[in-house]
Short mmCIF file of C-alpha atoms in Angstrom, two decimals:
data_model
loop_
_atom_site.label_atom_id
_atom_site.label_comp_id
_atom_site.label_asym_id
_atom_site.label_seq_id
_atom_site.Cartn_x
_atom_site.Cartn_y
_atom_site.Cartn_z
CA UNK A 1 -0.30 0.14 -0.60
CA UNK A 2 1.16 2.92 0.20
CA UNK A 3 1.60 5.32 2.58
CA UNK A 4 -0.60 8.33 2.69
CA UNK A 5 1.25 12.09 2.61
CA UNK A 6 2.10 13.85 5.70
CA UNK A 7 2.23 17.41 7.04
CA UNK A 8 1.15 20.72 5.81
CA UNK A 9 1.26 20.22 2.73
CA UNK A 10 -2.39 18.73 1.98
CA UNK A 11 -4.23 22.17 2.65
CA UNK A 12 -2.01 23.60 0.24
CA UNK A 13 -2.84 21.04 -2.97
CA UNK A 14 -7.16 20.37 -2.17
CA UNK A 15 -7.93 24.26 -0.60
CA UNK A 16 -11.65 23.84 -0.74
CA UNK A 17 -13.47 22.28 2.19
CA UNK A 18 -16.74 20.81 2.19
CA UNK A 19 -18.81 23.17 3.95
CA UNK A 20 -17.36 25.83 1.34
CA UNK A 21 -18.65 23.20 -1.28
CA UNK A 22 -21.60 23.26 0.06
CA UNK A 23 -22.31 26.97 0.21
CA UNK A 24 -21.31 27.45 -2.78
CA UNK A 25 -23.99 24.73 -4.57
CA UNK A 26 -26.89 25.90 -2.25
CA UNK A 27 -25.98 29.83 -2.94
CA UNK A 28 -26.09 28.61 -7.20
CA UNK A 29 -29.32 26.65 -5.64
CA UNK A 30 -30.92 29.81 -4.20
CA UNK A 31 -29.82 31.36 -8.27
CA UNK A 32 -31.45 28.03 -10.48
CA UNK A 33 -34.87 28.15 -8.56
CA UNK A 34 -36.11 29.81 -11.67
CA UNK A 35 -34.87 26.76 -14.10
CA UNK A 36 -37.19 25.45 -16.36
CA UNK A 37 -36.32 21.71 -16.77
CA UNK A 38 -36.79 21.04 -20.53
CA UNK A 39 -39.86 18.23 -20.25
CA UNK A 40 -39.18 14.89 -21.47
CA UNK A 41 -41.13 11.33 -22.90
CA UNK A 42 -43.89 10.16 -20.04
CA UNK A 43 -42.18 7.08 -17.59
CA UNK A 44 -38.33 7.68 -19.12
CA UNK A 45 -35.05 9.13 -16.60
CA UNK A 46 -32.02 10.77 -17.05
CA UNK A 47 -29.68 9.22 -16.78
CA UNK A 48 -26.39 12.91 -16.24
CA UNK A 49 -23.13 12.47 -18.41
CA UNK A 50 -20.68 14.86 -18.67
CA UNK A 51 -19.37 14.45 -22.17
CA UNK A 52 -21.06 13.28 -25.57
CA UNK A 53 -21.00 9.81 -26.56
CA UNK A 54 -17.94 10.39 -29.95
CA UNK A 55 -19.73 7.06 -31.54
CA UNK A 56 -22.58 4.69 -31.29
CA UNK A 57 -22.11 2.11 -33.75
CA UNK A 58 -20.45 -1.07 -31.83
CA UNK A 59 -17.34 -1.40 -34.36
CA UNK A 60 -16.04 1.91 -33.93
CA UNK A 61 -17.18 2.86 -29.84
CA UNK A 62 -13.79 2.97 -28.00
CA UNK A 63 -14.78 5.74 -25.37
CA UNK A 64 -16.92 4.49 -21.79
CA UNK A 65 -19.77 7.16 -22.76
CA UNK A 66 -20.31 5.49 -25.98
CA UNK A 67 -19.25 2.03 -24.48
CA UNK A 68 -21.96 2.12 -21.66
CA UNK A 69 -25.31 3.19 -24.04
CA UNK A 70 -24.37 0.57 -27.28
CA UNK A 71 -25.15 -2.19 -24.40
CA UNK A 72 -28.24 -0.48 -23.87
CA UNK A 73 -28.92 -1.11 -27.86
CA UNK A 74 -26.97 -3.87 -29.29
CA UNK A 75 -26.88 -7.29 -27.68
CA UNK A 76 -23.39 -10.23 -27.85
CA UNK A 77 -22.63 -12.64 -28.07
CA UNK A 78 -21.54 -12.86 -25.32
CA UNK A 79 -21.47 -10.41 -22.28
CA UNK A 80 -20.25 -9.90 -17.97
CA UNK A 81 -22.25 -10.84 -15.59
CA UNK A 82 -21.84 -8.82 -12.26
CA UNK A 83 -19.03 -11.66 -11.29
CA UNK A 84 -17.37 -10.37 -13.97
CA UNK A 85 -18.18 -14.05 -15.48
CA UNK A 86 -18.62 -14.69 -18.65
CA UNK A 87 -22.05 -15.56 -19.64
CA UNK A 88 -24.90 -16.63 -22.97
CA UNK A 89 -25.83 -13.01 -24.33
CA UNK A 90 -27.55 -13.74 -27.65
CA UNK A 91 -26.32 -17.37 -27.42
CA UNK A 92 -28.47 -19.90 -25.30
CA UNK A 93 -24.91 -22.64 -25.86
CA UNK A 94 -21.57 -21.82 -26.14
CA UNK A 95 -18.83 -24.62 -26.89
CA UNK A 96 -14.94 -25.53 -27.28
CA UNK A 97 -14.66 -28.43 -29.34
CA UNK A 98 -11.60 -27.56 -29.88
CA UNK A 99 -8.37 -25.56 -28.44
CA UNK A 100 -8.73 -23.45 -32.26
CA UNK A 101 -12.80 -23.66 -32.39
CA UNK A 102 -16.36 -21.85 -30.05
CA UNK A 103 -19.36 -22.49 -31.39
CA UNK A 104 -21.90 -19.80 -31.01
CA UNK A 105 -26.24 -21.75 -30.03
CA UNK A 106 -27.85 -19.06 -31.26
CA UNK A 107 -31.87 -17.93 -29.85
CA UNK A 108 -34.34 -18.03 -31.71
CA UNK A 109 -36.35 -15.33 -30.71
CA UNK A 110 -33.75 -12.31 -31.29
CA UNK A 111 -35.66 -9.02 -33.52
CA UNK A 112 -34.10 -5.49 -33.82
CA UNK A 113 -36.35 -2.87 -33.57
CA UNK A 114 -36.84 -3.24 -36.71
CA UNK A 115 -38.53 -5.77 -36.02
CA UNK A 116 -36.32 -8.26 -38.61
CA UNK A 117 -35.07 -11.66 -36.99
CA UNK A 118 -31.66 -11.75 -35.56
CA UNK A 119 -29.53 -14.90 -37.49
CA UNK A 120 -26.29 -16.04 -37.63
CA UNK A 121 -25.82 -13.55 -40.94
CA UNK A 122 -26.19 -11.12 -39.18
CA UNK A 123 -23.34 -11.77 -36.54
CA UNK A 124 -20.51 -12.59 -39.28
CA UNK A 125 -21.72 -9.01 -41.28
CA UNK A 126 -20.57 -7.29 -38.35
CA UNK A 127 -17.32 -9.20 -37.80
CA UNK A 128 -16.36 -8.64 -40.68
CA UNK A 129 -17.16 -4.90 -41.31
CA UNK A 130 -15.36 -4.30 -38.58
CA UNK A 131 -12.36 -7.07 -39.31
CA UNK A 132 -12.17 -5.40 -43.16
CA UNK A 133 -9.36 -2.87 -43.61
CA UNK A 134 -11.44 0.02 -45.00
CA UNK A 135 -13.54 0.42 -41.99
CA UNK A 136 -10.87 2.29 -39.93
CA UNK A 137 -11.91 1.26 -36.96
CA UNK A 138 -9.56 0.56 -34.24
CA UNK A 139 -10.99 -2.32 -32.92
CA UNK A 140 -9.72 -3.86 -35.61
CA UNK A 141 -7.11 -4.94 -34.02
CA UNK A 142 -8.48 -6.77 -30.93
CA UNK A 143 -9.61 -9.35 -33.84
CA UNK A 144 -6.56 -10.29 -35.86
CA UNK A 145 -6.31 -13.80 -34.12
CA UNK A 146 -9.55 -14.71 -35.59
CA UNK A 147 -9.01 -16.59 -38.56
CA UNK A 148 -12.32 -17.26 -39.81
CA UNK A 149 -16.86 -17.12 -38.80
CA UNK A 150 -18.62 -19.60 -40.49
CA UNK A 151 -22.50 -19.88 -40.18
CA UNK A 152 -23.21 -23.59 -41.30
CA UNK A 153 -27.20 -22.48 -40.31
CA UNK A 154 -28.97 -19.73 -38.96
CA UNK A 155 -28.75 -20.14 -35.37
CA UNK A 156 -25.07 -21.53 -35.41
CA UNK A 157 -22.11 -19.74 -35.66
CA UNK A 158 -18.25 -21.16 -35.10
CA UNK A 159 -14.95 -18.70 -34.40
CA UNK A 160 -12.20 -20.62 -35.52
CA UNK A 161 -8.61 -18.65 -33.54
CA UNK A 162 -5.03 -18.43 -35.88
CA UNK A 163 -3.92 -21.10 -32.45
CA UNK A 164 -4.50 -21.47 -28.47
CA UNK A 165 -6.08 -18.03 -28.16
CA UNK A 166 -7.00 -18.18 -23.95
CA UNK A 167 -9.13 -14.50 -24.06
CA UNK A 168 -11.21 -15.73 -27.61
CA UNK A 169 -14.97 -15.34 -25.48
CA UNK A 170 -14.13 -11.48 -25.59
CA UNK A 171 -13.52 -11.63 -29.09
CA UNK A 172 -17.48 -12.28 -28.70
CA UNK A 173 -18.01 -9.31 -26.53
CA UNK A 174 -18.70 -7.32 -30.19
CA UNK A 175 -22.42 -6.00 -30.38
CA UNK A 176 -24.04 -6.59 -33.84
CA UNK A 177 -25.44 -4.61 -35.59
CA UNK A 178 -27.81 -5.52 -39.15
CA UNK A 179 -26.57 -7.47 -42.04
CA UNK A 180 -25.50 -4.40 -44.20
CA UNK A 181 -25.85 -2.04 -42.07
CA UNK A 182 -23.36 0.67 -43.69
CA UNK A 183 -19.92 1.16 -41.70
CA UNK A 184 -19.33 5.23 -40.54
CA UNK A 185 -16.23 5.28 -38.30
CA UNK A 186 -16.54 9.42 -37.47
CA UNK A 187 -19.04 10.87 -35.46
CA UNK A 188 -22.59 8.92 -34.39
CA UNK A 189 -24.68 9.85 -37.84
CA UNK A 190 -26.48 6.61 -38.75
CA UNK A 191 -26.29 4.80 -36.03
CA UNK A 192 -27.63 1.31 -37.10
CA UNK A 193 -30.05 -0.48 -35.53
CA UNK A 194 -29.36 -2.92 -32.72
CA UNK A 195 -31.52 -6.07 -30.74
CA UNK A 196 -31.32 -4.58 -27.37
CA UNK A 197 -34.02 -3.28 -25.46
CA UNK A 198 -33.59 0.38 -25.96
CA UNK A 199 -32.91 1.76 -29.50
CA UNK A 200 -31.83 5.01 -30.20
CA UNK A 201 -33.72 7.59 -31.29
CA UNK A 202 -32.47 11.06 -30.84
CA UNK A 203 -28.86 13.00 -30.61
CA UNK A 204 -27.83 15.86 -30.44
CA UNK A 205 -23.74 16.36 -30.14
CA UNK A 206 -23.65 17.89 -26.70
CA UNK A 207 -27.33 17.87 -25.71
CA UNK A 208 -28.39 14.38 -24.93
CA UNK A 209 -29.23 10.95 -26.45
CA UNK A 210 -33.05 9.25 -25.80
CA UNK A 211 -33.23 6.30 -25.96
CA UNK A 212 -36.58 4.23 -25.99
CA UNK A 213 -37.20 0.31 -25.45
CA UNK A 214 -37.32 -1.69 -28.37
CA UNK A 215 -40.81 -2.13 -29.14
CA UNK A 216 -39.82 -5.82 -30.92
CA UNK A 217 -39.09 -6.60 -26.58
CA UNK A 218 -41.08 -7.51 -23.56
CA UNK A 219 -40.65 -4.80 -20.96
CA UNK A 220 -41.21 -5.49 -17.33
CA UNK A 221 -44.25 -3.57 -16.26
CA UNK A 222 -43.00 -0.15 -14.10
CA UNK A 223 -39.64 -0.32 -15.55
CA UNK A 224 -38.58 2.95 -17.95
CA UNK A 225 -40.18 4.22 -20.92
CA UNK A 226 -36.69 5.75 -22.16
CA UNK A 227 -33.53 6.63 -21.20
CA UNK A 228 -32.67 10.37 -21.18
CA UNK A 229 -28.94 10.70 -21.25
CA UNK A 230 -28.37 14.58 -20.55
CA UNK A 231 -25.03 16.15 -21.71
CA UNK A 232 -23.79 17.71 -18.78
CA UNK A 233 -19.84 18.94 -18.67
CA UNK A 234 -20.71 20.91 -15.38
CA UNK A 235 -19.87 18.19 -12.45
CA UNK A 236 -21.95 20.81 -10.05
CA UNK A 237 -24.79 21.47 -12.38
CA UNK A 238 -24.90 17.79 -12.80
CA UNK A 239 -24.92 18.25 -8.31
CA UNK A 240 -27.61 20.97 -9.37
CA UNK A 241 -30.15 18.90 -11.41
CA UNK A 242 -29.59 15.83 -8.33
CA UNK A 243 -31.09 18.05 -5.56
CA UNK A 244 -33.08 19.85 -8.02
CA UNK A 245 -34.48 16.33 -9.15
CA UNK A 246 -34.41 16.56 -13.03
CA UNK A 247 -31.68 14.79 -12.46
CA UNK A 248 -32.75 10.55 -11.98
CA UNK A 249 -29.71 9.64 -11.99
CA UNK A 250 -25.15 10.12 -12.00
CA UNK A 251 -22.65 7.65 -11.87
CA UNK A 252 -18.99 8.16 -11.41
CA UNK A 253 -19.53 11.92 -12.90
CA UNK A 254 -19.87 13.55 -9.35
CA UNK A 255 -17.49 15.34 -7.43
CA UNK A 256 -15.80 13.29 -4.70
CA UNK A 257 -15.94 15.93 -2.52
CA UNK A 258 -19.92 16.87 -3.11
CA UNK A 259 -21.37 13.67 -2.65
CA UNK A 260 -21.72 13.82 2.09
CA UNK A 261 -22.95 17.14 0.38
CA UNK A 262 -26.29 15.12 -1.25
CA UNK A 263 -26.07 11.91 0.75
CA UNK A 264 -27.90 14.55 3.19
CA UNK A 265 -30.05 15.54 1.26
CA UNK A 266 -33.26 13.20 1.41
CA UNK A 267 -34.58 12.47 -1.89
CA UNK A 268 -31.01 11.37 -2.73
CA UNK A 269 -29.55 7.90 -2.32
CA UNK A 270 -25.56 7.57 -2.46
CA UNK A 271 -24.20 4.17 -3.66
CA UNK A 272 -20.47 3.22 -3.37
CA UNK A 273 -19.48 -0.57 -4.22
CA UNK A 274 -16.01 -1.94 -5.73
CA UNK A 275 -15.10 -0.94 -9.34
CA UNK A 276 -12.74 -1.98 -11.65
CA UNK A 277 -11.58 0.73 -13.09
CA UNK A 278 -8.20 1.51 -13.49
CA UNK A 279 -6.74 5.11 -12.93
CA UNK A 280 -3.35 5.89 -15.15
CA UNK A 281 -0.34 7.26 -15.27
CA UNK A 282 0.88 6.64 -19.28
CA UNK A 283 4.02 8.11 -20.32
CA UNK A 284 6.08 8.19 -24.12
CA UNK A 285 8.53 6.37 -24.36
CA UNK A 286 9.53 8.68 -27.90
CA UNK A 287 10.97 11.09 -25.26
CA UNK A 288 14.07 9.54 -24.62
CA UNK A 289 14.02 11.53 -21.08
CA UNK A 290 10.64 9.20 -19.95
CA UNK A 291 13.09 6.12 -21.86
CA UNK A 292 14.98 7.03 -18.95
CA UNK A 293 13.32 3.71 -16.04
CA UNK A 294 14.70 5.96 -13.69
CA UNK A 295 13.59 9.26 -14.10
CA UNK A 296 10.04 7.23 -14.47
CA UNK A 297 10.32 5.65 -11.68
CA UNK A 298 10.94 9.28 -9.76
CA UNK A 299 7.77 10.91 -10.57
CA UNK A 300 6.45 6.89 -9.36
CA UNK A 301 7.67 8.90 -5.88
CA UNK A 302 6.75 11.99 -6.52
CA UNK A 303 2.58 11.40 -6.59
CA UNK A 304 1.28 10.91 -3.21
CA UNK A 305 -2.26 8.23 -4.68
CA UNK A 306 -3.52 9.17 0.22
CA UNK A 307 -3.18 12.05 -0.17
CA UNK A 308 -5.03 12.36 -4.11
CA UNK A 309 -7.45 9.46 -2.52
CA UNK A 310 -8.29 10.40 0.65
CA UNK A 311 -9.17 14.63 -0.25
CA UNK A 312 -9.43 14.70 -3.83
CA UNK A 313 -11.14 11.41 -4.43
CA UNK A 314 -12.71 11.45 -1.14
CA UNK A 315 -12.10 8.01 -0.79
CA UNK A 316 -13.87 6.86 -3.19
CA UNK A 317 -11.17 4.24 -4.35
CA UNK A 318 -8.39 1.51 -3.91
CA UNK A 319 -4.80 2.64 -4.40
CA UNK A 320 -4.31 0.23 -7.06
CA UNK A 321 -0.08 -1.36 -7.45
CA UNK A 322 -1.72 -2.56 -11.41
CA UNK A 323 -3.54 -2.32 -14.03
CA UNK A 324 -5.83 -6.46 -12.59
CA UNK A 325 -7.75 -5.25 -9.93
CA UNK A 326 -8.50 -8.25 -6.80
CA UNK A 327 -12.26 -8.64 -8.37
CA UNK A 328 -10.16 -9.92 -10.76
CA UNK A 329 -9.27 -13.74 -11.05
CA UNK A 330 -5.78 -13.43 -12.22
CA UNK A 331 -4.77 -10.60 -10.00
CA UNK A 332 -1.59 -10.63 -7.71
CA UNK A 333 -0.36 -8.35 -5.60
CA UNK A 334 2.53 -9.11 -5.19
CA UNK A 335 4.72 -6.70 -7.24
CA UNK A 336 6.53 -3.09 -6.37
CA UNK A 337 4.86 -0.08 -4.69
CA UNK A 338 6.35 3.41 -4.84
CA UNK A 339 5.19 4.58 -2.05
CA UNK A 340 4.97 8.71 -1.70
CA UNK A 341 9.20 9.11 -1.12
CA UNK A 342 10.81 12.51 -2.68
CA UNK A 343 13.67 12.08 -1.20
CA UNK A 344 14.07 8.58 -3.23
CA UNK A 345 12.52 10.84 -6.67
CA UNK A 346 15.38 13.18 -5.87
CA UNK A 347 18.04 11.31 -5.68
CA UNK A 348 16.94 9.05 -8.83
CA UNK A 349 16.52 12.18 -10.62
CA UNK A 350 20.73 12.81 -9.49
CA UNK A 351 21.17 9.90 -11.24
CA UNK A 352 19.92 11.20 -14.25
CA UNK A 353 22.40 13.96 -15.06
CA UNK A 354 18.86 16.43 -14.09
CA UNK A 355 20.23 18.08 -10.65
CA UNK A 356 18.59 20.86 -9.45
CA UNK A 357 19.35 24.52 -10.13
CA UNK A 358 19.24 27.46 -8.32
CA UNK A 359 15.40 27.98 -8.57
CA UNK A 360 15.50 24.31 -7.45
CA UNK A 361 14.09 23.36 -10.84
CA UNK A 362 15.97 20.86 -12.97
CA UNK A 363 16.02 20.41 -16.92
CA UNK A 364 12.66 18.70 -16.85
CA UNK A 365 9.92 20.02 -17.77
CA UNK A 366 7.38 17.40 -19.57
CA UNK A 367 3.38 18.22 -21.18
CA UNK A 368 0.22 17.12 -19.35
CA UNK A 369 -2.54 16.07 -22.02
CA UNK A 370 -6.02 16.48 -19.85
CA UNK A 371 -9.34 17.11 -19.96
CA UNK A 372 -11.70 19.83 -18.41
CA UNK A 373 -12.92 17.32 -16.12
CA UNK A 374 -9.05 16.03 -15.76
CA UNK A 375 -7.99 19.69 -15.19
CA UNK A 376 -8.00 19.68 -10.67
CA UNK A 377 -6.50 16.11 -11.46
CA UNK A 378 -3.46 17.92 -12.90
CA UNK A 379 -2.69 20.69 -10.39
CA UNK A 380 -1.85 18.48 -8.10
CA UNK A 381 0.85 16.67 -10.23
CA UNK A 382 2.17 19.76 -11.54
CA UNK A 383 2.78 20.61 -7.41
CA UNK A 384 3.35 17.19 -6.08
CA UNK A 385 6.76 16.71 -9.26
CA UNK A 386 7.52 20.02 -8.87
CA UNK A 387 8.18 19.78 -5.40
CA UNK A 388 10.92 17.66 -7.13
CA UNK A 389 11.76 19.31 -9.22
CA UNK A 390 9.88 19.00 -12.68
CA UNK A 391 7.94 20.81 -15.07
CA UNK A 392 4.89 20.31 -15.38
CA UNK A 393 2.75 21.85 -18.16
CA UNK A 394 -0.28 21.71 -18.06
CA UNK A 395 -2.45 21.76 -21.24
CA UNK A 396 -6.44 21.01 -21.52
CA UNK A 397 -8.93 19.91 -24.50
CA UNK A 398 -12.46 18.70 -24.98
CA UNK A 399 -12.44 15.02 -25.16
CA UNK A 400 -13.00 14.62 -28.31
CA UNK A 401 -9.35 16.16 -28.69
CA UNK A 402 -7.99 14.96 -25.97
CA UNK A 403 -8.41 11.47 -26.85
CA UNK A 404 -7.04 12.00 -30.32
CA UNK A 405 -4.15 13.14 -29.20
CA UNK A 406 -4.14 10.96 -27.43
CA UNK A 407 -5.01 8.73 -29.61
CA UNK A 408 -1.53 9.90 -31.97
CA UNK A 409 1.26 9.06 -29.15
CA UNK A 410 0.79 13.86 -29.22
CA UNK A 411 1.52 13.74 -25.72
CA UNK A 412 4.68 13.70 -23.30
CA UNK A 413 3.27 12.48 -19.77
CA UNK A 414 -1.35 11.76 -19.27
CA UNK A 415 -3.77 10.26 -16.75
CA UNK A 416 -6.73 8.51 -18.08
CA UNK A 417 -8.58 5.53 -17.04
CA UNK A 418 -9.44 1.68 -18.32
CA UNK A 419 -13.08 0.54 -17.79
CA UNK A 420 -14.25 -3.03 -18.20
CA UNK A 421 -11.32 -5.14 -18.24
CA UNK A 422 -12.13 -8.43 -17.82
CA UNK A 423 -9.03 -11.04 -19.34
CA UNK A 424 -5.50 -9.89 -19.58
CA UNK A 425 -5.09 -10.08 -22.34
CA UNK A 426 -5.58 -6.19 -22.98
CA UNK A 427 -2.08 -6.12 -21.18
CA UNK A 428 -1.63 -7.26 -24.64
CA UNK A 429 -2.98 -4.16 -26.49
CA UNK A 430 -1.44 -2.10 -24.83
CA UNK A 431 2.57 -3.00 -23.67
CA UNK A 432 2.94 -5.44 -26.88
CA UNK A 433 5.59 -4.08 -28.22
CA UNK A 434 3.23 -4.63 -32.41
CA UNK A 435 0.64 -2.67 -30.87
CA UNK A 436 0.45 0.90 -31.42
CA UNK A 437 -2.16 3.07 -33.51
CA UNK A 438 -4.01 2.46 -35.36
CA UNK A 439 -3.10 -1.98 -35.16
CA UNK A 440 -3.14 -1.15 -30.89
CA UNK A 441 -3.83 0.33 -27.46
CA UNK A 442 -0.25 0.99 -27.21
CA UNK A 443 -0.55 4.30 -26.99
CA UNK A 444 2.84 5.16 -25.01
CA UNK A 445 5.14 3.48 -27.81
CA UNK A 446 6.72 0.62 -24.81
CA UNK A 447 8.44 -1.74 -25.42
CA UNK A 448 10.27 -4.40 -24.31
CA UNK A 449 10.91 -7.93 -25.48
CA UNK A 450 11.28 -10.36 -22.38
CA UNK A 451 6.15 -8.50 -21.93
CA UNK A 452 6.82 -8.91 -25.64
CA UNK A 453 7.42 -12.86 -24.75
CA UNK A 454 4.71 -12.80 -21.49
CA UNK A 455 1.29 -11.89 -22.54
CA UNK A 456 1.94 -13.54 -26.53
CA UNK A 457 2.79 -16.04 -24.29
CA UNK A 458 -0.62 -15.44 -21.77
CA UNK A 459 -2.74 -15.03 -25.17
CA UNK A 460 -2.06 -18.54 -26.56
CA UNK A 461 -1.52 -20.67 -23.17
CA UNK A 462 -5.43 -22.94 -22.36
CA UNK A 463 -4.10 -23.99 -18.85
CA UNK A 464 -5.67 -21.46 -16.25
CA UNK A 465 -3.09 -22.66 -13.70
CA UNK A 466 0.20 -21.63 -16.17
CA UNK A 467 -2.08 -18.63 -17.19
CA UNK A 468 -2.28 -17.12 -13.55
CA UNK A 469 1.58 -18.07 -13.79
CA UNK A 470 2.88 -16.23 -16.73
CA UNK A 471 -0.26 -13.32 -15.11
CA UNK A 472 1.87 -13.23 -12.16
CA UNK A 473 5.80 -12.00 -14.16
CA UNK A 474 3.62 -9.78 -16.17
CA UNK A 475 2.56 -7.58 -13.28
CA UNK A 476 5.49 -8.51 -11.93
CA UNK A 477 7.25 -6.79 -14.44
CA UNK A 478 5.08 -3.92 -15.62
CA UNK A 479 5.61 -2.99 -11.96
CA UNK A 480 9.10 -2.33 -11.96
CA UNK A 481 9.21 -1.32 -15.76
CA UNK A 482 6.61 0.94 -15.61
CA UNK A 483 5.41 1.49 -18.91
CA UNK A 484 2.07 3.34 -16.84
CA UNK A 485 2.58 4.79 -13.57
CA UNK A 486 -0.26 2.28 -11.26
CA UNK A 487 -2.65 5.45 -9.46
CA UNK A 488 -6.10 3.54 -7.99
CA UNK A 489 -9.31 1.26 -8.51
CA UNK A 490 -12.06 3.49 -8.70
CA UNK A 491 -15.27 2.61 -7.23
CA UNK A 492 -18.08 3.24 -8.60
CA UNK A 493 -20.08 5.96 -7.68
CA UNK A 494 -24.07 6.37 -8.13
CA UNK A 495 -26.36 9.74 -6.97
CA UNK A 496 -29.56 8.21 -7.49
CA UNK A 497 -33.19 10.07 -6.37
CA UNK A 498 -34.97 7.82 -3.55
CA UNK A 499 -37.82 5.32 -4.61
CA UNK A 500 -34.96 4.68 -8.09
CA UNK A 501 -35.05 0.03 -6.78
CA UNK A 502 -33.40 -2.19 -9.50
CA UNK A 503 -29.80 -0.64 -10.23
CA UNK A 504 -27.81 -4.32 -9.58
CA UNK A 505 -24.00 -3.14 -9.81
CA UNK A 506 -21.71 -4.15 -12.10
CA UNK A 507 -17.85 -3.89 -11.31
CA UNK A 508 -17.10 -2.51 -14.32
CA UNK A 509 -19.80 0.30 -14.08
CA UNK A 510 -21.93 -1.14 -17.06
CA UNK A 511 -25.63 0.21 -17.05
CA UNK A 512 -27.23 -3.07 -18.29
CA UNK A 513 -30.15 -2.72 -15.61
CA UNK A 514 -31.02 0.20 -16.17
CA UNK A 515 -33.53 -1.92 -17.95
CA UNK A 516 -35.18 -3.65 -15.03
CA UNK A 517 -35.24 -0.53 -12.85
CA UNK A 518 -38.30 0.35 -11.09
CA UNK A 519 -39.26 3.65 -9.80
CA UNK A 520 -41.68 4.87 -7.07
CA UNK A 521 -41.44 8.64 -7.96
CA UNK A 522 -43.92 10.78 -9.92
CA UNK A 523 -43.90 10.62 -13.47
CA UNK A 524 -40.99 12.24 -15.23
CA UNK A 525 -42.94 14.82 -17.20
CA UNK A 526 -44.69 15.72 -13.83
CA UNK A 527 -41.76 16.54 -12.51
CA UNK A 528 -41.08 18.70 -14.54
CA UNK A 529 -41.58 23.02 -13.79
#
């Protein structure tokens, strides 16, 4: 575990006390009382999100918000349950007759939201249109081991892999679109139909995404007729909308230091449960200074994770030792850790050839890129690294621009979050030297032959015990070599109106249970005033 920070440093880094924030909110509420909440259709619920989805076609969606919404619109061959286990979705039976074959037997009662039956032809088309190089899908790399998709009949799909491939079921989590659906890699115009519980009826960028029930999928009485995902970039406004009652639910996007205030509101409930979302600090290895392990280690020792978790995250996270959380069957925590130790950071930087100048700073300046949501954390990193003589220049851009820069490797340092890590195959996608964009997710151009050997062996090993032994070494090497600085595993925090029932927690933060949520509140249209 990381050590707690010491003494008077914390108030300088975290200047806003809870009473001060409560007063600010109260003042804002006084000015907001006359605002009119937007009317939405009766029986709908409103979920506030922080940014627009980038693409709602499951063949192209890679950002977390798009993925959350896609789960409600598209079915896949398999999905994860609340215990992180693979279960059938479109498949009601799965067989592995050999080390390179998976056979999926499909349900026969599935229809797209326009009434067309879903068959094996739709599944074959979805995968082939994703893998086609002309589609420009960044998900294509995830199917590199898929040698063939066969459809012996309308309700059987056979995956053949190029060799024994342990994470093959991960490939079966792609949302399915109708045969012939146009592939549009940019934007949300022309989002295809799905067979999931909801269908898209409206999308206005930076305003809202409106879903209504799939008319061909029976719904339980009392469950939502639809969902309005409202894009609310400002976290204070999201909190205000919960207090006002215009927002029904917000997950993982309320500032932690507002949670106690919201929890005291009689109409609201704040639920927390352990999550698997992994927050990390990434380095760009194209920079020779960052290829020096001593510099990366110094940065790791300079960051006081415990202070950030306790004060900036309000204890809604657990200090991470690596990418896999304790909920994952492959997790091992016996790896090298980096407790807060600025003295060691100073020693490492001196040894790397970066002594302090007369002003206390070193000849080390890096550009850190982030979004408006991450600006506060960026300022904390900036202050912490300055203590060891490193200058951090913070560049803030809206999410689309930021994401494009990171995907192109246009950064020195950045902090992001991996959401929904299921199989340790993710180590291959982000750390194998062959997985640089556009083929994979190794955006920092990290390369280590031993890491390549291990992650490639882990993908090919079908024996569970031997595979666990491989990933113990992977986790130990990742902690020692520091392609990422592991920060924390984020708790899932849901703030919702009292009277909403049936929300089931998923460790990966999935919102699938919105399908079955029930409300004892008055209809949404009556709450618009």
